[in-house]
Coordinates of C-alpha atoms in Angstrom, one line a residue:
X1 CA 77.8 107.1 -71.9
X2 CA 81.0 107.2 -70.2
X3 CA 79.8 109.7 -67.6
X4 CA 81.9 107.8 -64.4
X5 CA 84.8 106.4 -63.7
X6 CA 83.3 103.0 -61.7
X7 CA 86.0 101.1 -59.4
X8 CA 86.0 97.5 -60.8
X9 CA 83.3 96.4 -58.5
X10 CA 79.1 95.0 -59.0
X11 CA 77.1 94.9 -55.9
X12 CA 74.4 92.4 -56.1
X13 CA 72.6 92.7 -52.5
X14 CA 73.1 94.4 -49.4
X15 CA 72.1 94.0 -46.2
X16 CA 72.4 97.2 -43.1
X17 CA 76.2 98.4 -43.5
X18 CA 77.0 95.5 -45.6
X19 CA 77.5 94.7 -49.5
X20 CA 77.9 91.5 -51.6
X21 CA 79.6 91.5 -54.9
X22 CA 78.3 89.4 -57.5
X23 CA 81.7 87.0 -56.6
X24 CA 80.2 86.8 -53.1
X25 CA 83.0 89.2 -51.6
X26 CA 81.8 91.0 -48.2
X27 CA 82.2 94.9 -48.3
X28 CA 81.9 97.3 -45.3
X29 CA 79.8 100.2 -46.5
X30 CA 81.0 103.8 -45.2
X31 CA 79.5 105.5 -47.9
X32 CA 76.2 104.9 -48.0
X33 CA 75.6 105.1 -51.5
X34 CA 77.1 109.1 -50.9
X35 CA 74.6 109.8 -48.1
X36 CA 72.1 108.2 -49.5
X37 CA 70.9 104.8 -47.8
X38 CA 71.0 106.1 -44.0
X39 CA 68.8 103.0 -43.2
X40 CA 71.0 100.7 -44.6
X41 CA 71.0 98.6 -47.4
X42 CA 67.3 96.5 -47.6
X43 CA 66.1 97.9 -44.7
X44 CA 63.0 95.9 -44.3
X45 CA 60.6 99.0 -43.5
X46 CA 61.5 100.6 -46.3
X47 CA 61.1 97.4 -48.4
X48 CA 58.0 96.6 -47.2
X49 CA 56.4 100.4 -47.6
X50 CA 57.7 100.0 -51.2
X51 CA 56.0 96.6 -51.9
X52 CA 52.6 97.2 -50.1
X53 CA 52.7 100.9 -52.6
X54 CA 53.6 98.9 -55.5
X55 CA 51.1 96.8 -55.2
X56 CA 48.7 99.5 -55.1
X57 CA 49.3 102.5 -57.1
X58 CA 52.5 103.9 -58.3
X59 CA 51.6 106.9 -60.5
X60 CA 48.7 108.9 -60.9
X61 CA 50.6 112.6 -61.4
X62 CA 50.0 116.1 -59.7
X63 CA 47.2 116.5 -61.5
X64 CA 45.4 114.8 -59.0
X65 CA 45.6 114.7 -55.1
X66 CA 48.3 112.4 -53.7
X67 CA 47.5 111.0 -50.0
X68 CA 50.9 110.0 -49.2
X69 CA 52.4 113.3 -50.8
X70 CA 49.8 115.4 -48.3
X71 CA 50.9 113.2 -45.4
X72 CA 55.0 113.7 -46.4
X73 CA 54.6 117.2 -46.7
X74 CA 52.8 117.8 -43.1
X75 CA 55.5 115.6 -41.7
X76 CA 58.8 117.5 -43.3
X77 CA 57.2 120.5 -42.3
X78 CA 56.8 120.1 -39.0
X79 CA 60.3 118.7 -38.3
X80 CA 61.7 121.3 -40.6
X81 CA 59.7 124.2 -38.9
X82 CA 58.3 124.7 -42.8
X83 CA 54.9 125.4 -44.1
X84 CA 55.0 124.1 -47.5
X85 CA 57.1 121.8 -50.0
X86 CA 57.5 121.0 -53.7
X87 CA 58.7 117.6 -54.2
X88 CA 60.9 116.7 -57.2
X89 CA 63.0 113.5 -57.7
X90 CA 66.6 114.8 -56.8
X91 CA 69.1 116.8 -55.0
X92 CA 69.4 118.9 -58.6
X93 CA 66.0 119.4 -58.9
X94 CA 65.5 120.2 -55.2
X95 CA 68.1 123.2 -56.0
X96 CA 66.7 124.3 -59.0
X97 CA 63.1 124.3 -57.3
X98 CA 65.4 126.9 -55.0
X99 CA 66.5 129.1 -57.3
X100 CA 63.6 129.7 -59.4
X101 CA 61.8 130.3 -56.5
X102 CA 64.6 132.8 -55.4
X103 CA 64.6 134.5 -58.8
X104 CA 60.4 135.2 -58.9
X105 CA 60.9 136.1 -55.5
X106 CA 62.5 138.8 -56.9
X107 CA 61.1 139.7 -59.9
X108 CA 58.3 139.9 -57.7
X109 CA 60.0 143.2 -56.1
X110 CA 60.8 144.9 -59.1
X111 CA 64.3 143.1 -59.2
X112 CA 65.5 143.1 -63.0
X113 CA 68.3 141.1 -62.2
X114 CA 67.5 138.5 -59.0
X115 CA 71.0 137.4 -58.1
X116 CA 71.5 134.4 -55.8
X117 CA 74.8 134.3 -53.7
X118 CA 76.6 130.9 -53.2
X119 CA 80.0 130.1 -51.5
X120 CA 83.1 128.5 -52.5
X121 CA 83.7 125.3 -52.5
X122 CA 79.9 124.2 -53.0
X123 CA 78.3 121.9 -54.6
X124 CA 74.8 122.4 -55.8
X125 CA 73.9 119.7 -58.4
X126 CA 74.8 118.7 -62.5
X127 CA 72.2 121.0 -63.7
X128 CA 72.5 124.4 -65.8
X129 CA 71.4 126.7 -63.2
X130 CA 72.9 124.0 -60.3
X131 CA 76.0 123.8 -61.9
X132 CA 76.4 127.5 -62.4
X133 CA 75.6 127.8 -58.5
X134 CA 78.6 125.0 -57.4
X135 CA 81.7 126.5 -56.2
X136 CA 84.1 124.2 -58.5
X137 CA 85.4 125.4 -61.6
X138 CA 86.7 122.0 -62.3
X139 CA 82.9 120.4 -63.2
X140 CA 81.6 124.1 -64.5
X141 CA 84.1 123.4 -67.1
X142 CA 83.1 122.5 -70.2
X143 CA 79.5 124.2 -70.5
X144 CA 79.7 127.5 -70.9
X145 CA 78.0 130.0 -70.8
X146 CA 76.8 129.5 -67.2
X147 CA 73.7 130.5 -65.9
X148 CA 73.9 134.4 -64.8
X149 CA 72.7 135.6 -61.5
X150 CA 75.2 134.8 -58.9
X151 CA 77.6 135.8 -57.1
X152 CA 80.5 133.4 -55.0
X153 CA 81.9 134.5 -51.7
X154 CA 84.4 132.5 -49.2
X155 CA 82.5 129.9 -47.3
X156 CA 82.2 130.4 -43.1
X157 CA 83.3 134.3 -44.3
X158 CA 80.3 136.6 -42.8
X159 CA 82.7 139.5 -43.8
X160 CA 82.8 138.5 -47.3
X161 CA 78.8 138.4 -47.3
X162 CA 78.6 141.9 -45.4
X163 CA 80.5 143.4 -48.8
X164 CA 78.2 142.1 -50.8
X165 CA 75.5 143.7 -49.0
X166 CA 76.9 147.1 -49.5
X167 CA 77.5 146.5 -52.9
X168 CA 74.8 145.1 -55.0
X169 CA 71.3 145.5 -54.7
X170 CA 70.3 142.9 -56.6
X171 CA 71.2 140.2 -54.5
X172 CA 67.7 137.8 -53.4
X173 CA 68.7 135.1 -51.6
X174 CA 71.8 133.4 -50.2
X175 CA 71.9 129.3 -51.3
X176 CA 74.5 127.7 -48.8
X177 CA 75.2 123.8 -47.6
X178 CA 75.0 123.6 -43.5
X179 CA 78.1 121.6 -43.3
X180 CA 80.2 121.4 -47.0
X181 CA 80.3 118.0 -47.8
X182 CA 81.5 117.7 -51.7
X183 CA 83.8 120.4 -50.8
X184 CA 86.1 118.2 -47.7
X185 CA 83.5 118.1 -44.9
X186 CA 83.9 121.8 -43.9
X187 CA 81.7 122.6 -40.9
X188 CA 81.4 126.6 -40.2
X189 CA 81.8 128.6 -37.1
X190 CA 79.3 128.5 -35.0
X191 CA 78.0 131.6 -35.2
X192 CA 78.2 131.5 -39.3
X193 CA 74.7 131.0 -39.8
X194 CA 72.9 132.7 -37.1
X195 CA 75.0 135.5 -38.9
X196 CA 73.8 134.8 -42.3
X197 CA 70.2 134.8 -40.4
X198 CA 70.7 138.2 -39.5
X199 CA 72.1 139.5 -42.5
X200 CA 69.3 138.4 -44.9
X201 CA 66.7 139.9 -42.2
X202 CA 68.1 142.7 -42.6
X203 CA 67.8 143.0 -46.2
X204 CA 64.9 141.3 -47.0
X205 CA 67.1 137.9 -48.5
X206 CA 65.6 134.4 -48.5
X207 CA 68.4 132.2 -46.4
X208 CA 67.9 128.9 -48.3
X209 CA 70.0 125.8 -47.2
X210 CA 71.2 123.1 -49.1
X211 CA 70.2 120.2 -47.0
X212 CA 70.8 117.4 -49.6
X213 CA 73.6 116.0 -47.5
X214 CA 73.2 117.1 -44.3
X215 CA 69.3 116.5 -44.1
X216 CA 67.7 113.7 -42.7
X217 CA 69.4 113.2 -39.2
X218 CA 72.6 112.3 -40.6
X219 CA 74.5 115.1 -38.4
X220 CA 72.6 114.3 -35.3
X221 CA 69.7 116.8 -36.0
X222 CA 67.0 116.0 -38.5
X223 CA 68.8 118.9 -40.1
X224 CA 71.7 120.4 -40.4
X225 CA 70.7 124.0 -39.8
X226 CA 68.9 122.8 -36.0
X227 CA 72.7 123.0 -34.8
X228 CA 72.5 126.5 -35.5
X229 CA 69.2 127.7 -34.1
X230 CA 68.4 129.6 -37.0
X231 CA 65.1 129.1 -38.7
X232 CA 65.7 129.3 -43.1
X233 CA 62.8 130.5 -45.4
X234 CA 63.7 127.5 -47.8
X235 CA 65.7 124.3 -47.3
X236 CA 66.0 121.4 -50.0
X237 CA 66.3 117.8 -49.3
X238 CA 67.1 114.4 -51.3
X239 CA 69.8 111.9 -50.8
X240 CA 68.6 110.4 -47.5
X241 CA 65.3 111.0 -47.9
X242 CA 63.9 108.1 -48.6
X243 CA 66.8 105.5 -48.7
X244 CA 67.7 105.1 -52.6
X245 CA 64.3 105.4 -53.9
X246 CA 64.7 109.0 -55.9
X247 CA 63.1 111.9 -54.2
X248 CA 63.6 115.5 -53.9
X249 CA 61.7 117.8 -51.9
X250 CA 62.2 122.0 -51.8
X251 CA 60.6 122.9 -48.1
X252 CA 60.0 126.8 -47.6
X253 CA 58.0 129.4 -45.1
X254 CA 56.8 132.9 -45.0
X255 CA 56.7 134.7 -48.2
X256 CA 59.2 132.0 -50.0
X257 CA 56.3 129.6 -49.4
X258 CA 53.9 131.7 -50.7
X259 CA 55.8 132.5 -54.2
X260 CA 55.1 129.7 -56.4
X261 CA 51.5 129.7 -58.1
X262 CA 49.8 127.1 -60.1
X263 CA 52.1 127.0 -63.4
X264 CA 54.9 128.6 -62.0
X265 CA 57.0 124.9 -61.4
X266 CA 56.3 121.2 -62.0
X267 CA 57.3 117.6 -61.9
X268 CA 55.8 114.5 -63.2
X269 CA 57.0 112.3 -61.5
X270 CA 57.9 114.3 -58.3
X271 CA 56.1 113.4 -54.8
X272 CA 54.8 110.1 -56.5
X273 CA 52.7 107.8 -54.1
X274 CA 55.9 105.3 -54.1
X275 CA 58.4 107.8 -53.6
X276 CA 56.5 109.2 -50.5
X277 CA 55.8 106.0 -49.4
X278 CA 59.8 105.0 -49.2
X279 CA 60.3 108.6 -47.2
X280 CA 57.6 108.1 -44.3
X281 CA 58.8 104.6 -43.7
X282 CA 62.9 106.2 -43.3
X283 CA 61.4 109.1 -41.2
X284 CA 59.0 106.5 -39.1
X285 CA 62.5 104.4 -38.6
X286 CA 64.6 107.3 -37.6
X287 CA 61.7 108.4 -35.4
X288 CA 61.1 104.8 -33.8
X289 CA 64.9 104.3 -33.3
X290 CA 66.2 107.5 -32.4
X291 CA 68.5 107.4 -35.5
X292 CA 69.4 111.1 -35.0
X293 CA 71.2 110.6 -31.8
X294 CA 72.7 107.4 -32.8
X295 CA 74.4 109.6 -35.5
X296 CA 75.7 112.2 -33.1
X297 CA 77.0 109.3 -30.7
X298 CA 78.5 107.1 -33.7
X299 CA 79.9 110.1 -35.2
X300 CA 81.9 111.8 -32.1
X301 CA 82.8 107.5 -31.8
X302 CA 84.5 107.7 -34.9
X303 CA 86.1 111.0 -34.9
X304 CA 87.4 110.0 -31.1
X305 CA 89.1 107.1 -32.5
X306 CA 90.7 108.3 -35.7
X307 CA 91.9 111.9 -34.1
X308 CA 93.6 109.0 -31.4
X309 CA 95.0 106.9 -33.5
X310 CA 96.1 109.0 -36.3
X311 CA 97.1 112.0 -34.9
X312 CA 99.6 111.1 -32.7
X313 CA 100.4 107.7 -34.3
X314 CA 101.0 108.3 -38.3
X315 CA 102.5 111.8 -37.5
X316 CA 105.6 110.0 -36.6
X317 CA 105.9 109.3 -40.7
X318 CA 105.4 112.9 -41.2
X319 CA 102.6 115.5 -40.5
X320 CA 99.7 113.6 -43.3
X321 CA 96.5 114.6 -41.0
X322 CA 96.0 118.0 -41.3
X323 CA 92.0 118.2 -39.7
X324 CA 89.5 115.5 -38.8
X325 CA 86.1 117.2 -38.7
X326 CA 82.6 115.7 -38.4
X327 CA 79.1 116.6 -37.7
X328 CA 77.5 113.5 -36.7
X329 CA 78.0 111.1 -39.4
X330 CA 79.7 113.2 -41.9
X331 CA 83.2 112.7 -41.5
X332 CA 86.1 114.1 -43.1
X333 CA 90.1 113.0 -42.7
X334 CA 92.0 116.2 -44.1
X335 CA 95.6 115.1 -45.3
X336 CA 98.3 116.6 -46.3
X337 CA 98.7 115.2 -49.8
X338 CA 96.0 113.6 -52.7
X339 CA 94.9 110.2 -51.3
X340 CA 92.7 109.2 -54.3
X341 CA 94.7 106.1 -54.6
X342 CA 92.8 104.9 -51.0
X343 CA 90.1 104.3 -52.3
X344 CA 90.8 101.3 -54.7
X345 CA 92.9 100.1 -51.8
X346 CA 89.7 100.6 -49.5
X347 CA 87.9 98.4 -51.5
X348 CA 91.0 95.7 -52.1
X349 CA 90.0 95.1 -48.4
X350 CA 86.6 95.1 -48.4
X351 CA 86.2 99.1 -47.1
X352 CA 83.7 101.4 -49.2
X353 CA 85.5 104.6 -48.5
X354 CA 85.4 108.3 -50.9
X355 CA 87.8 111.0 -51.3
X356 CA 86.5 114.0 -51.9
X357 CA 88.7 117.7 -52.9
X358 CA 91.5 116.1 -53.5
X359 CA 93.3 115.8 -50.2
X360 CA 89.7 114.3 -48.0
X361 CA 88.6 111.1 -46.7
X362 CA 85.0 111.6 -46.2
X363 CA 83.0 108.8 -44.4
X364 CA 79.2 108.8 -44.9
X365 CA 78.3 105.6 -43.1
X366 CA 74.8 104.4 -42.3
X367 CA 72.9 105.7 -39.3
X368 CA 72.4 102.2 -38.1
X369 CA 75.8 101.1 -38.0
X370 CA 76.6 98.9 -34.8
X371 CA 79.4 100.1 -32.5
X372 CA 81.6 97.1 -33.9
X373 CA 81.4 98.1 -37.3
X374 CA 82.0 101.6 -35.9
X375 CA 85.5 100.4 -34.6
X376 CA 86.2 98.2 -38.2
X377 CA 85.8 101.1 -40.3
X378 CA 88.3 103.2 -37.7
X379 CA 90.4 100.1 -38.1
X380 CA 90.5 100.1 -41.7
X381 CA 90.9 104.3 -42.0
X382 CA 93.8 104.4 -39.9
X383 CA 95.2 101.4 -41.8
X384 CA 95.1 102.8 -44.7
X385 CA 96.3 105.8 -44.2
X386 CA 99.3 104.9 -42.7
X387 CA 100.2 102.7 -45.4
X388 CA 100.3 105.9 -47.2
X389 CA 102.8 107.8 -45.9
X390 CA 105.1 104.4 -44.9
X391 CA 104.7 103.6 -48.5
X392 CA 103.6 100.4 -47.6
X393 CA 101.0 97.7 -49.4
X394 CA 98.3 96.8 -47.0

């Protein structure tokens, strides 16, 4: 079905930050796959977890223990600061894991109506309930009637959230992303979530983070919510999680972890021995190599460079960069006008780059990327965008 709008491109192999098209042509990957392949492209711990598992057993369902599910869980949950997780095969299903959970939370209390509140500018998943949760009415449109039971507020608006609190007593949980990244890379104030703690302690709220882009050290914390020393009754992971091989995982403590019973949720193919195989191997790398500070190092690198070089140097064609924000290796180039076209040029020149609300350059690159390719991708970036306010062809 014609679902995307794919750039004239086939990838045939990859290797770390790097991608072959099936004419041979050598691309620079900043994208990761959207977050996804933080190890790289054939990252040979991650290929060899998945061939030794193959080899062995692939499928056996939850009906049944699963070793390497046990042993993924413990891990998440001790670097998460969780006690228990549902795994699922997406960032989608992670979220929906969420928001049931939320909503028998509630029922649980006598709740008629278990209202979940999101922000702005989110972006929760393609599913129903997902979809009704996302903050854009441009992919809600269409498929009506959304899912009832939440309510949107400004993002990084504690005010906004207080209101609600004096308003509805309905409300269950608050379902918010660390750092935005569908929405242009938006990174809160600092005290925004320590706020948001507070706020659901004090009315008995489940603070559940949408870690899907933010998780697995690609901000220069294992999470995004360790920047904020706030501890979350439920956070939800995929994308990074185990390096392209499709997993999702709903982590959650105190009485969030203790809400699901035996029938209440499911997956059949969620947590499989292959699945969990592919996400110890990424969190033994990042573990072995120290991925999560390379991020933050690599990250500030980047940002450095561009806020430099493109700040002072393409303002003299006209204002264009409004913001460069990052946190760790999300990175996002705020300009003053739609830059969609930049990415076809990107990839003219061999640059895997994604614009995201519009007017954002985000960069996602891999958490393995050397300090050279570091510089190229700056390079490239600060090419392109000044061909777009001279006008020029690069």
């Amino acid at each position: 079905m014609s679902t995307y709008s794919r750039l004239p491109v086939t990838f045939e192999r990859g290797e770390g930050a790097w991608l072959w098209d099936n004419t041979g042509k050598k691309y620079l990957d900043a994208i990761s796959g959207v977050a996804v392949c933080g190890l790289g492209h054939a990252h040979p711990a991650v290929a060899d977890a998945v061939c030794r598992q193959v080899r062995t057993l692939v499928h056996t369902s939850n009906l049944y223990g699963i070793a390497k599910q046990q042993q993924l869980g413990e891990r998440l949950t001790a670097l998460a600061g969780m006690e228990k997780a549902f795994f699922c095969n997406s960032g989608a299903e992670a979220n929906e894991a969420a928001i049931k959970l939320a909503r028998l939370y509630g029922h649980k209390k006598g709740i008629a109506l278990p209202t979940v509140v999101v922000a702005e500018g989110s972006f929760h998943g393609r599913t129903l309930a997902t979809l009704s949760a996302t903050g854009n009415r441009k992919v809600q449109a269409g498929f009506e009637p959304l899912v009832r039971g939440f309510l949107r507020v400004a993002y990084n608006d504690l005010e906004a959230l207080h209101n609600i609190a004096k308003n509805s007593a309905e409300v269950v949980a608050v379902l918010l992303e660390p750092v935005q990244g569908e929405g242009g890379v938006n990174i809160p104030n600092d005290d925004y979530l320590a706020g948001v703690r507070a706020l659901c302690d004090q009315h008995g709220w489940l603070m559940m983070l949408d870690e899907v882009q933010t998780g697995m050290g690609r901000t220069g914390r294992w999470f995004g919510f360790q920047h904020s020393d706030v501890a979350p009754d439920v956070i939800t992971l995929a994308k990074g999680l185990a390096n392209g091989v499709p997993i999702g995982a709903c982590l959650a403590r105190g009485a969030a972890a203790e809400t699901f019973k035996p029938g209440n949720h499911a997956s059949t193919f969620g947590g499989n021995p292959l699945a969990c195989s592919a996400a110890l191997a990424v969190i033994d790398t990042i573990e072995n190599h120290r991925l999560t500070e390379r991020a933050a190092v690599l990250g500030a690198r980047i940002a450095e460079q561009l806020r430099a070089r493109l700040q002072h140097g393409a303002s003299a064609h006209g204002k264009l960069v409004n913001e460069i924000r990052n946190r760790g290796l999300m990175i996002g180039i705020e300009l003053d006008r739609p830059c969609g076209e930049l990415v076809g040029k990107a990839l003219e020149h061999g640059l895997l780059i994604n614009v995201t609300a519009e007017r954002v350059i985000r960069l996602l690159p891999p958490l393995i990327l050397s300090d050279a390719e570091a510089d190229q991708i700056v390079d490239g970036v600060v090419e392109l965008v000044t061909s777009l306010v001279s006008g020029e062809r690069i």
